[in-house]
CSV table of C-alpha atoms in Angstrom, one decimal:
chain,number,residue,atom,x,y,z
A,1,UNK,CA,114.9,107.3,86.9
A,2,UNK,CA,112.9,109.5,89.1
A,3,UNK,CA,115.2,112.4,88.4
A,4,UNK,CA,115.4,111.9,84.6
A,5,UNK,CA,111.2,112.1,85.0
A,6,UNK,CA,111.4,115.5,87.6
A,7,UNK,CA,113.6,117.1,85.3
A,8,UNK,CA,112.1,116.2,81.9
A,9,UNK,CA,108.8,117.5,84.0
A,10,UNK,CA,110.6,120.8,84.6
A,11,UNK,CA,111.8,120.9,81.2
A,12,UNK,CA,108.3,120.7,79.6
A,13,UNK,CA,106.8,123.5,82.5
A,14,UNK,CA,109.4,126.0,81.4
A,15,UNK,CA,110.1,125.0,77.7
A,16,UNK,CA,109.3,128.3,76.9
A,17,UNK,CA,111.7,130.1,79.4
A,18,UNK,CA,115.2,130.8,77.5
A,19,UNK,CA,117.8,133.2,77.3
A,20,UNK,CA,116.2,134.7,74.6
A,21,UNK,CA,112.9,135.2,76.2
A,22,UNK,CA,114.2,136.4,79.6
A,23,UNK,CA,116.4,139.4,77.0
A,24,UNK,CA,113.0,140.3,75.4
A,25,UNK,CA,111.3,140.2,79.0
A,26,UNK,CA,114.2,142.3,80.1
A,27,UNK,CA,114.0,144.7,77.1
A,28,UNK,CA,110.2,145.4,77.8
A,29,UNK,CA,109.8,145.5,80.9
A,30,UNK,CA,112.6,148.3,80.6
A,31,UNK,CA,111.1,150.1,78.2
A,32,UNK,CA,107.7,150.7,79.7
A,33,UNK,CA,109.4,151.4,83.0
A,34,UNK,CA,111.1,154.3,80.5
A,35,UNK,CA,108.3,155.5,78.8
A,36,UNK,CA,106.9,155.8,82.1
A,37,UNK,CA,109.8,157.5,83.6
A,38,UNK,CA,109.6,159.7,80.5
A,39,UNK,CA,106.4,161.0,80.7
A,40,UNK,CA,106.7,162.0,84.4
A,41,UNK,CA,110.0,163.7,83.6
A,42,UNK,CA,108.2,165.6,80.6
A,43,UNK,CA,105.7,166.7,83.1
A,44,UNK,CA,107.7,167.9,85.8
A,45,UNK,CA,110.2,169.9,83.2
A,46,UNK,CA,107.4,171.3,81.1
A,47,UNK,CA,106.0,172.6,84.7
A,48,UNK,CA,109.4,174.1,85.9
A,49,UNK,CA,109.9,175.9,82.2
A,50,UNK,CA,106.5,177.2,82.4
A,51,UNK,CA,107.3,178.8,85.9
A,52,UNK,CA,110.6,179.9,84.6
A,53,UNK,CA,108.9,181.5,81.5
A,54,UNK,CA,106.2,183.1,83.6
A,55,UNK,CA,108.6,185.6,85.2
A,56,UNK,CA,108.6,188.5,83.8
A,57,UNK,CA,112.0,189.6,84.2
A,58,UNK,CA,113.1,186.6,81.7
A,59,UNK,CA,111.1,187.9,78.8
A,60,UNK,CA,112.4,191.3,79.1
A,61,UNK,CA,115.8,190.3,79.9
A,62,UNK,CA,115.8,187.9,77.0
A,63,UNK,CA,114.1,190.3,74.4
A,64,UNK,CA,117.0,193.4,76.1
A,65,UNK,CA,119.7,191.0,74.4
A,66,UNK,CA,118.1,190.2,71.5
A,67,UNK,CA,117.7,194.1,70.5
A,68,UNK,CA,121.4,194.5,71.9
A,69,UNK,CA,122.8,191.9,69.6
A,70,UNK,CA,120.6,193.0,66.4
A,71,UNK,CA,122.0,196.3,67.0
A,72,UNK,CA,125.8,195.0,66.6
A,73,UNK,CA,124.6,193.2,63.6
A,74,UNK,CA,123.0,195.8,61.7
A,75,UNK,CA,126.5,198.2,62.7
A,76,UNK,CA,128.8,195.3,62.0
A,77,UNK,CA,127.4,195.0,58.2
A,78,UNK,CA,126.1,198.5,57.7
A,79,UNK,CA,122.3,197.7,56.9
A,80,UNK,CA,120.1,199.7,55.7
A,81,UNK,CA,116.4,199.2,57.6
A,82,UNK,CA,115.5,198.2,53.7
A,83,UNK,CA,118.1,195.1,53.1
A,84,UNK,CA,115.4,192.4,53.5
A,85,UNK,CA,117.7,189.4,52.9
A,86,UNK,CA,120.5,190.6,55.3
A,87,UNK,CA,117.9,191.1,57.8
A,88,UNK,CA,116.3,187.5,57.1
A,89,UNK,CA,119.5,185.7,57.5
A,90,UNK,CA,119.6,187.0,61.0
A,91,UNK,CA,116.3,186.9,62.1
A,92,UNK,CA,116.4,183.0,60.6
A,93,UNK,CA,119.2,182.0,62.4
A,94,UNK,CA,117.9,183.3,65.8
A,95,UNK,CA,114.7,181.0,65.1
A,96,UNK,CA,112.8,182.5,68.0
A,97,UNK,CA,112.7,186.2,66.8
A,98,UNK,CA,109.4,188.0,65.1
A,99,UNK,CA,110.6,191.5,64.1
A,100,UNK,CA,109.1,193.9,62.7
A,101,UNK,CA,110.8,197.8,61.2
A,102,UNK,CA,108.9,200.3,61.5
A,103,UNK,CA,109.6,204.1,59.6
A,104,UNK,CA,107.7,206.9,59.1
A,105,UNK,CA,104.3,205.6,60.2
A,106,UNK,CA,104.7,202.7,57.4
A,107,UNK,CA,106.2,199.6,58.0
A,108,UNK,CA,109.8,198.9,55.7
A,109,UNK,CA,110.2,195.2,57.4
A,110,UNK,CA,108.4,192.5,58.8
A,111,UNK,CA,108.7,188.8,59.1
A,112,UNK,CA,105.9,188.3,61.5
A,113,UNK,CA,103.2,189.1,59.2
A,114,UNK,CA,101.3,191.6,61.2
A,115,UNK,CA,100.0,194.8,60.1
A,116,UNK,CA,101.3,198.2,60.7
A,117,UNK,CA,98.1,199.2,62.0
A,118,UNK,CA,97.4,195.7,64.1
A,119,UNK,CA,101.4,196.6,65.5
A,120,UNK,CA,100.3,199.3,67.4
A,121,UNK,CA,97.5,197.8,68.8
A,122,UNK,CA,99.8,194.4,70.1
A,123,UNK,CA,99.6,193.7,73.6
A,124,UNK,CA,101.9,190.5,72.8
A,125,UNK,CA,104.9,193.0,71.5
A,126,UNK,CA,107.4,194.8,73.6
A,127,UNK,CA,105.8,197.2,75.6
A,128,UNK,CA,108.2,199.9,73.6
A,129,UNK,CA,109.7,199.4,70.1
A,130,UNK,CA,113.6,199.7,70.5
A,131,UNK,CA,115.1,203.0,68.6
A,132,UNK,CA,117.5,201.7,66.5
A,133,UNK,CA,120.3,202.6,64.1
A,134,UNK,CA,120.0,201.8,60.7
A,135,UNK,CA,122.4,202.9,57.9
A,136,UNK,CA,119.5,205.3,56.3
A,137,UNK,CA,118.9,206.5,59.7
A,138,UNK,CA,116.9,205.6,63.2
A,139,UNK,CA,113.5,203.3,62.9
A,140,UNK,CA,111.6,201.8,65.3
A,141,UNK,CA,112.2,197.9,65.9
A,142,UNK,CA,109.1,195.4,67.5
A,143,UNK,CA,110.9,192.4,68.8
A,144,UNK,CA,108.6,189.7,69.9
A,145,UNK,CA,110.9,186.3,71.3
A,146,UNK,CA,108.9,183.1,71.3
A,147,UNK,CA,111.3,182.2,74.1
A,148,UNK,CA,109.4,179.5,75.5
A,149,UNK,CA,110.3,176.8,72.3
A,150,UNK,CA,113.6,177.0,73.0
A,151,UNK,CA,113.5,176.1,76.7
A,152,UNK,CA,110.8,173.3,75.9
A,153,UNK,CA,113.0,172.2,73.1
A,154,UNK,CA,116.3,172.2,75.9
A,155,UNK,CA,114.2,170.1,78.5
A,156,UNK,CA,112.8,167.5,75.8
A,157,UNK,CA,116.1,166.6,75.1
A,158,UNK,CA,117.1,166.6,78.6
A,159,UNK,CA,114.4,164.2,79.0
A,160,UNK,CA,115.1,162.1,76.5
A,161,UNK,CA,119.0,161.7,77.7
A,162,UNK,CA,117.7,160.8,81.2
A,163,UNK,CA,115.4,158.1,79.8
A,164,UNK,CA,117.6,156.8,77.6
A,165,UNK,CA,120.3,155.9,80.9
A,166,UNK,CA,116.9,154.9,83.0
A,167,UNK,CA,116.8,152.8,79.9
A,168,UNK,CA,120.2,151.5,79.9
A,169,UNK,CA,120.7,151.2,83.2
A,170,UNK,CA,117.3,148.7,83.4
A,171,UNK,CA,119.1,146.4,80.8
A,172,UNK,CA,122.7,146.4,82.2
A,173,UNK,CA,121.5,145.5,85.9
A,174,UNK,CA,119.4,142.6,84.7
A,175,UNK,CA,122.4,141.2,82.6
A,176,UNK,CA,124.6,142.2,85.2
A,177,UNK,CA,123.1,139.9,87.0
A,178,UNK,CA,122.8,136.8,85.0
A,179,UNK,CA,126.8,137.6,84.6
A,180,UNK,CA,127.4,137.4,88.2
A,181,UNK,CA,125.9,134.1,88.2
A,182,UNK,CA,127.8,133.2,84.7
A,183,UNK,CA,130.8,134.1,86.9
A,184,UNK,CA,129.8,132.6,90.1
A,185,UNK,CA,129.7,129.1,87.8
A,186,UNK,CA,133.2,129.9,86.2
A,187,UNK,CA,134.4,130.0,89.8
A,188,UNK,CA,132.3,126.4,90.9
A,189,UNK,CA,134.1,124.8,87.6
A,190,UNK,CA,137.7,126.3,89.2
A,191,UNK,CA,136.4,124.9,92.1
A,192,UNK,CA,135.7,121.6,91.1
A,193,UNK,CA,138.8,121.4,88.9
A,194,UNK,CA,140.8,121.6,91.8
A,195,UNK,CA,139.3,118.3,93.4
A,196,UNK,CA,136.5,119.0,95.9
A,197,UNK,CA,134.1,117.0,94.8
A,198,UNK,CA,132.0,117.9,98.1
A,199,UNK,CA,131.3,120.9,96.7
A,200,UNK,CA,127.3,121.7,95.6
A,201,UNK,CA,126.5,123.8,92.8
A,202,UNK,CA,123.7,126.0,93.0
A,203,UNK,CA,121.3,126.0,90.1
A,204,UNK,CA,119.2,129.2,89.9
A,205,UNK,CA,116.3,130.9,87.3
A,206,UNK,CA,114.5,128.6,84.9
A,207,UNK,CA,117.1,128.8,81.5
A,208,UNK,CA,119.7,127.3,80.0
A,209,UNK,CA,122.2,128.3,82.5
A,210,UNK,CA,119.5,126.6,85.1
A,211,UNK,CA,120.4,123.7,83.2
A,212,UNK,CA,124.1,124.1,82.5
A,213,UNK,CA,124.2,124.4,86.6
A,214,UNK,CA,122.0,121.4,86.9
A,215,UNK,CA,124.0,119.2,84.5
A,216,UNK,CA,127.4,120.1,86.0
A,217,UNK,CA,126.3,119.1,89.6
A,218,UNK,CA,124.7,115.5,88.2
A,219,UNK,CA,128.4,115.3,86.1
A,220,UNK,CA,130.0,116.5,89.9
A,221,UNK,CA,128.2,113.6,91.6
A,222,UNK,CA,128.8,111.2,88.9
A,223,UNK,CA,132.5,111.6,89.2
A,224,UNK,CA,132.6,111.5,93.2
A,225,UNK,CA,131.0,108.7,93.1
A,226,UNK,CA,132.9,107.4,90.4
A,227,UNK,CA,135.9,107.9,92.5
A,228,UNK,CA,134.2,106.8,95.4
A,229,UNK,CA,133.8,103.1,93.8
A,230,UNK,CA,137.1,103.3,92.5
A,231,UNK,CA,138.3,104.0,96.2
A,232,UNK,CA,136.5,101.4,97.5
A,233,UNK,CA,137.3,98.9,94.9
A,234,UNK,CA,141.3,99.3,95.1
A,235,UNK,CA,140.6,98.9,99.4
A,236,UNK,CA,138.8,95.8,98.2
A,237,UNK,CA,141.8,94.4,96.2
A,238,UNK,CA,144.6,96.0,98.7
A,239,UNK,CA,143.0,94.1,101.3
A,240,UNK,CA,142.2,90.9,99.3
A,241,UNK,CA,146.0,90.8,98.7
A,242,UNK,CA,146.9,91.3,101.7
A,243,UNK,CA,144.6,88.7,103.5
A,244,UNK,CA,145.3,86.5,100.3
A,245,UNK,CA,149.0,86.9,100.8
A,246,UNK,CA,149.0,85.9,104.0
A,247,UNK,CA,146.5,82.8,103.6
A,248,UNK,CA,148.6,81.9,100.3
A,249,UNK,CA,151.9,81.8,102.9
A,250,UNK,CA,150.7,79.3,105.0
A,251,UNK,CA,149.7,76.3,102.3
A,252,UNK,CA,153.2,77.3,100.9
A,253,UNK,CA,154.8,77.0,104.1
A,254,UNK,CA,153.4,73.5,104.5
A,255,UNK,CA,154.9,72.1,100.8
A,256,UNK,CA,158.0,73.6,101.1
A,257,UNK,CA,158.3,71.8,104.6
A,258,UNK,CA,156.8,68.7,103.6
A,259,UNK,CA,158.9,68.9,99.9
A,260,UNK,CA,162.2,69.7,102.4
A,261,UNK,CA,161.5,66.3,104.5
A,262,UNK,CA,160.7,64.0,101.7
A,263,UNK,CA,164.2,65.2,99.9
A,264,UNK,CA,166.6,64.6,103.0
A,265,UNK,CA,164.8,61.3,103.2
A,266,UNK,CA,164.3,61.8,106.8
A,267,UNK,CA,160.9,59.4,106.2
A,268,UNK,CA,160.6,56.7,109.1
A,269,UNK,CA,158.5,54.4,106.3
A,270,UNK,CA,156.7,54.1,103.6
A,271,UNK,CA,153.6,55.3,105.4
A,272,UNK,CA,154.7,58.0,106.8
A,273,UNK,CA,156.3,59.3,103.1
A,274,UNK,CA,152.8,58.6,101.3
A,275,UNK,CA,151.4,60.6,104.5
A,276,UNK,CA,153.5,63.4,103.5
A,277,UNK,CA,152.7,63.3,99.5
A,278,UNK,CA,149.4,63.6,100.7
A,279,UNK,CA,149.7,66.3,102.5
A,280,UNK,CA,151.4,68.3,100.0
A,281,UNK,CA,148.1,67.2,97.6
A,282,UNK,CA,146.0,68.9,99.9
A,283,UNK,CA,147.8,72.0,100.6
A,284,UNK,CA,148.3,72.3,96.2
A,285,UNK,CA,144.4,71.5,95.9
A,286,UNK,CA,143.8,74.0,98.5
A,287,UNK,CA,145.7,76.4,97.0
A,288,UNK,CA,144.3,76.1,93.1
A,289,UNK,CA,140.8,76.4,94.7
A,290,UNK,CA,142.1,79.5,96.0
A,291,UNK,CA,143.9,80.5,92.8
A,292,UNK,CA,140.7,79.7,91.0
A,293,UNK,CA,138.6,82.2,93.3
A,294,UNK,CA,141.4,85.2,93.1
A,295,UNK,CA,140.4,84.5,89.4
A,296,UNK,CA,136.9,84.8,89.4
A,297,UNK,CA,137.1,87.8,91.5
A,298,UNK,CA,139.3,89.4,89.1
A,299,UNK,CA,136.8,88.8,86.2
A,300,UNK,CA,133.7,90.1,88.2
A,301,UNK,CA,135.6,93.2,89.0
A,302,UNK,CA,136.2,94.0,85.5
A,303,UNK,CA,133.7,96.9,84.5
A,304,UNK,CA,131.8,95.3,81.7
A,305,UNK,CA,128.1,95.2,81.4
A,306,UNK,CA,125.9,91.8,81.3
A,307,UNK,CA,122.9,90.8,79.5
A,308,UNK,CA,120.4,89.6,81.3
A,309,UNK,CA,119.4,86.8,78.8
A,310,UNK,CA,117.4,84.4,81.0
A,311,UNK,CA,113.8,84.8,81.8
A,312,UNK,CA,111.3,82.7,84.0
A,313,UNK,CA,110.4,81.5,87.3
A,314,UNK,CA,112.3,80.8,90.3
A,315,UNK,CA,111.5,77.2,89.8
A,316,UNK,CA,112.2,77.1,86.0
A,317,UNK,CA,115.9,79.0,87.2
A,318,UNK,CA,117.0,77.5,90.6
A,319,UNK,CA,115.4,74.0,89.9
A,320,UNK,CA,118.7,72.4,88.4
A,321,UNK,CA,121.7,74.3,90.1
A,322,UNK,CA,119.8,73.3,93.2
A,323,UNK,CA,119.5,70.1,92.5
A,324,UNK,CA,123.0,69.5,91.5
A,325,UNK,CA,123.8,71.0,95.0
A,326,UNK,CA,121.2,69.3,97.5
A,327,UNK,CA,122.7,65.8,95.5
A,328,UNK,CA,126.4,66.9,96.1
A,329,UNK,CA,126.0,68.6,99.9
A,330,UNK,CA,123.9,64.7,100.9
A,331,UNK,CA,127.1,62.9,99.4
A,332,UNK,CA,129.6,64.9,101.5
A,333,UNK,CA,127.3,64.2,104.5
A,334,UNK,CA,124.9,66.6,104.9
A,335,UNK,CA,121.2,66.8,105.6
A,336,UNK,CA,118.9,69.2,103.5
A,337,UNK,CA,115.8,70.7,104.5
A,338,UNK,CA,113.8,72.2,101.3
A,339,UNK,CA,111.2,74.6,101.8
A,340,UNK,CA,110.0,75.7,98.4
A,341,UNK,CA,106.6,77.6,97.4
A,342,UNK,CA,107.1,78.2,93.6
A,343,UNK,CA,104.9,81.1,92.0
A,344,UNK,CA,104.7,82.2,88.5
A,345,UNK,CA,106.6,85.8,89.3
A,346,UNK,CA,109.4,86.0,86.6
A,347,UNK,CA,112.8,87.2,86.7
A,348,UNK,CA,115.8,88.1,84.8
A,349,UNK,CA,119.1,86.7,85.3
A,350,UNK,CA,122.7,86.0,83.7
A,351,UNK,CA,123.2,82.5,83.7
A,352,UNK,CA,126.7,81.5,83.5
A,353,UNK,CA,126.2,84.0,87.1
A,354,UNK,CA,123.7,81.5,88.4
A,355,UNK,CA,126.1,78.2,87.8
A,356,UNK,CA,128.9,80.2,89.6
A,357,UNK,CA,126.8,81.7,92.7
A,358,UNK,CA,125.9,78.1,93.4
A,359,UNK,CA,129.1,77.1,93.2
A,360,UNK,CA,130.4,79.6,95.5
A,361,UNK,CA,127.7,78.7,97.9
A,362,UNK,CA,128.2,74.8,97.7
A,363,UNK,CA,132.1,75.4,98.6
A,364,UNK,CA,131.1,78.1,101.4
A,365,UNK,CA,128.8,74.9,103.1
A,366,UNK,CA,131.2,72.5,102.7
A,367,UNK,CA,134.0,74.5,104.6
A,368,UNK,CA,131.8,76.4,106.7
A,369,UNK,CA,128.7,74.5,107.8
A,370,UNK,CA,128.0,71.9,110.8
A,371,UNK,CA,126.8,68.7,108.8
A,372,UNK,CA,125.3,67.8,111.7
A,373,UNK,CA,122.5,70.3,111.4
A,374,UNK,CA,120.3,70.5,108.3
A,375,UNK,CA,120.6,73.2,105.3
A,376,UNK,CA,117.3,75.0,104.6
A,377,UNK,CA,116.9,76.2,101.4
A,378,UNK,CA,113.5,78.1,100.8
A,379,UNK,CA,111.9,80.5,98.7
A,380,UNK,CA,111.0,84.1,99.2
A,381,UNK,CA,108.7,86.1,98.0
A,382,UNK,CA,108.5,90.2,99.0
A,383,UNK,CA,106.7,93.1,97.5
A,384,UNK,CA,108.7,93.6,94.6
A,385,UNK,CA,111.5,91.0,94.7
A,386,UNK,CA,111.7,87.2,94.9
A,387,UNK,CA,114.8,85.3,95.5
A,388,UNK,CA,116.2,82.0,97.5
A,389,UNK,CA,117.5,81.8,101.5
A,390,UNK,CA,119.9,79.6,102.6
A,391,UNK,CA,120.5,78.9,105.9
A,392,UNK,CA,123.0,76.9,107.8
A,393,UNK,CA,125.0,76.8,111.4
A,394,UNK,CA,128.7,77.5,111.8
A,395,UNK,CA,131.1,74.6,112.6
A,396,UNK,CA,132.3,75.7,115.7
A,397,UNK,CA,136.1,74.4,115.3
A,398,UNK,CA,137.1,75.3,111.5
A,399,UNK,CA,140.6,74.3,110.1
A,400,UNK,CA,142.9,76.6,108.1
A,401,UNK,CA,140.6,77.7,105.7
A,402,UNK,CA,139.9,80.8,103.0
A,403,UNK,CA,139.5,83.8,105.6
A,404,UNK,CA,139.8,86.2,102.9
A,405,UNK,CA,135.9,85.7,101.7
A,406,UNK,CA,136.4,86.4,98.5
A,407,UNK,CA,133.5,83.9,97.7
A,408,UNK,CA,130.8,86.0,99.2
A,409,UNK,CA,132.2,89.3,97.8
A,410,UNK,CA,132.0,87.4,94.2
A,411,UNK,CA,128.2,86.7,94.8
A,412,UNK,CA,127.8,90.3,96.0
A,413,UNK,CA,129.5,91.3,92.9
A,414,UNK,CA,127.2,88.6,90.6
A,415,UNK,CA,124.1,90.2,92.3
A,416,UNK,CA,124.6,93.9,91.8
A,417,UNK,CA,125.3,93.3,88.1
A,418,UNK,CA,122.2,91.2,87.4
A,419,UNK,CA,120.3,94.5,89.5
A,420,UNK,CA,119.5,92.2,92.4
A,421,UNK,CA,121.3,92.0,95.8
A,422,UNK,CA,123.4,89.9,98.0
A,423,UNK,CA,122.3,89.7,102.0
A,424,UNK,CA,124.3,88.3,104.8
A,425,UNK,CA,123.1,88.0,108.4
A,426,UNK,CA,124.8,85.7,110.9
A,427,UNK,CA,123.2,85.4,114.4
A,428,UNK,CA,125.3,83.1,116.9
A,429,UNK,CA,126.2,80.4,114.7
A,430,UNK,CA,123.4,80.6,112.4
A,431,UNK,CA,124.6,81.8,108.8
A,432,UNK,CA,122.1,83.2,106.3
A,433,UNK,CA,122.1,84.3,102.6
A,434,UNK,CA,119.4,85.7,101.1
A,435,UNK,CA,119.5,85.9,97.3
A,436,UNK,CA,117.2,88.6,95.8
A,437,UNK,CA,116.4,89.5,92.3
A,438,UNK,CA,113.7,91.8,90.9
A,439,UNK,CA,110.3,91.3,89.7
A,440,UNK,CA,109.4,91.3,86.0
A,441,UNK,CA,106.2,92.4,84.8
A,442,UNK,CA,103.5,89.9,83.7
A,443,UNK,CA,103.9,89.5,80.1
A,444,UNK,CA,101.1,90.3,77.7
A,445,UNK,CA,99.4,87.7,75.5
């Protein structure tokens, strides 16, 4: 009960904590990580293309093989210093070229919108036009290279490819390692599968695998102890069998001597053949009582469920079965020493269980107990139970009796299923039994 209450606790503390929500944790906390990442990359690039673009050789080398490769492409087509579209469809496809032709002191092509007159007065162009070869002749050719965009434009993509795998790399370590653990309890299934039941499965995070892992161990420990009862109960019988076999041997023993006698006719007298028939009476009545306990025992071992039906006091329970018993126990010759104190705490209880653990209990004194000290029977009253103690003293010398106790494992059994519980102590001779069920709470009027 207290772990149904600890975990439905736990459940309600992280009710909020899924699969789901750890993913969209795992998402965003990756992508601000990223953008992070991403702006510190931006910076540090933009810086190194900004040093890379401040040396001078660049620009000059850069703008060298621009005028180099115009020149093939005005040779290559044959252009004229006048073909504006031919010229256009070059300079466009570059992207990062303003050019400017300039013959005869007037200007017969620009696409950088500057003036003839402002051209000679740029500090921003080439230090020198470029002389080149046009198909109407030489012209003078202003080649300015906005160089800078395309190495800004190289590195922003760079930086976005290295954020992006910052990115992924985020994602795929934090499920990586919820798929370690998925694996790790794949393996503890395997491992369970094969038998070891010993074996503790460790529940981690706060999720539904938290619970999976959780709910496997409690189904691990249900089924060892499952097998541990089952165990325990097929020692129980093995044993039982055993001891009864051998008890069962010697009544049987007796008849079939006795039976052997009385049909060779090897009686002296009458007296001594109604000796033997009485005899074999007693052996066959101690047998069926025997029989009839192997019996019971078999029916309380069969794993069925009670109802506890009954409801009241000690007194109102125990006052007739009791009764019956004190009256039988003073007939067979012994003394009994009640010591009741009767209070209104109420229990539970399965009665055909109470007739029987009373019977069990009278048979136990009769074969057991010294009549020549008295039986207490008293009450007892503890923090949360209540229950009955019986006490009595050991015949020293005891015939060929049950040895097998089945009796006292039947109460035992009777006990556990109406939740209460079956204690023996024996000191020297003294026997006890202390019968114990649990308290109900007070009813409400």
């Amino acid at each position: 009960m207290r772990q149904w209450i600890k975990r439905k606790l736990e459940n309600r503390r992280n009710k909020k904590t899924t699969i789901y929500m750890e993913l969209l944790k795992l998402l965003i906390l990756s992508f601000v990580i990223s953008f992070a990442f991403l702006i510190v990359v931006d910076r540090v690039t933009g810086n190194l293309v900004d040093e890379y673009y401040d040396s001078i050789d660049y620009e000059e080398r850069e703008t060298n093989r621009y005028a180099r490769q115009f020149q093939n492409y005005i040779e290559k087509n044959d252009l004229k210093s006048t073909d504006k579209k031919k010229l256009d469809k070059w300079v466009l496809k570059k992207r990062v070229l303003l050019i400017a032709i300039y013959k005869k002191n007037r200007i017969v092509y620009n696409c950088s919108g500057v003036s003839a007159s402002a051209l000679e007065d740029q500090d921003d162009w080439s230090a020198k036009p470029y002389k080149l070869k046009f198909a109407d002749g030489k012209a003078s050719v202003y080649i300015q290279g906005v160089y800078s965009y395309e190495l800004y434009y190289y590195a922003e993509i760079f930086s976005i490819i290295l954020t992006f795998v910052v990115f992924f790399s985020i994602v795929m370590i934090g499920i990586r390692r919820r798929m370690k653990y998925i694996r790790q309890l794949s393996n503890d299934i395997k491992i369970l599968e094969a038998g070891n039941l010993d074996y503790e499965i460790q529940a981690k995070g706060k999720d539904e695998l938290y619970e999976l892992a959780l709910g496997l161990d409690d189904m691990r420990k249900s089924l060892k102890k499952q097998f541990e009862v089952k165990n325990e109960v097929m020692k129980a019988n093995s044993k039982m069998v055993t001891e009864m076999s051998h008890d069962i041997r010697t009544p049987l023993t007796s008849i079939m001597l006795y039976s052997e006698i009385l049909r060779s006719g090897k009686c002296r007298d009458e007296d001594q053949f109604q000796g033997y028939l009485e005899k074999i009476d007693q052996k066959t009545k101690q047998l069926k009582v025997m029989s009839d306990r192997l019996f019971n025992y078999s029916l309380i071992n069969v794993d069925q469920k009670i109802q506890l039906e009954k409801r009241g006091t000690l007194e109102q329970i125990f006052f007739d079965p009791l009764s019956e018993m004190c009256g039988y126990l003073e007939q067979q010759g012994y003394q009994i020493k009640p010591v009741f104190l009767f209070k209104d705490t109420e229990i539970k209880v399965h009665d055909a269980y109470i007739s029987r653990i009373i019977d069990n209990v009278t048979s136990n004194i009769v074969k057991y107990a010294d009549p020549e000290f008295p039986i207490v029977i008293r009450s007892l009253y503890v923090e949360d139970d209540c229950g009955i103690v019986l006490e009595n003293v050991v015949k020293e010398h005891t015939e060929n009796e049950e040895s097998t106790k089945i009796g006292l494992s039947n109460i035992k059994k009777m006990m556990g299923k109406m939740c209460g519980e079956c204690r023996i102590e024996e000191r020297d001779n003294l026997f006890i039994m202390t019968l114990l069920f649990k308290k109900e709470k007070n009813r409400r009027d």
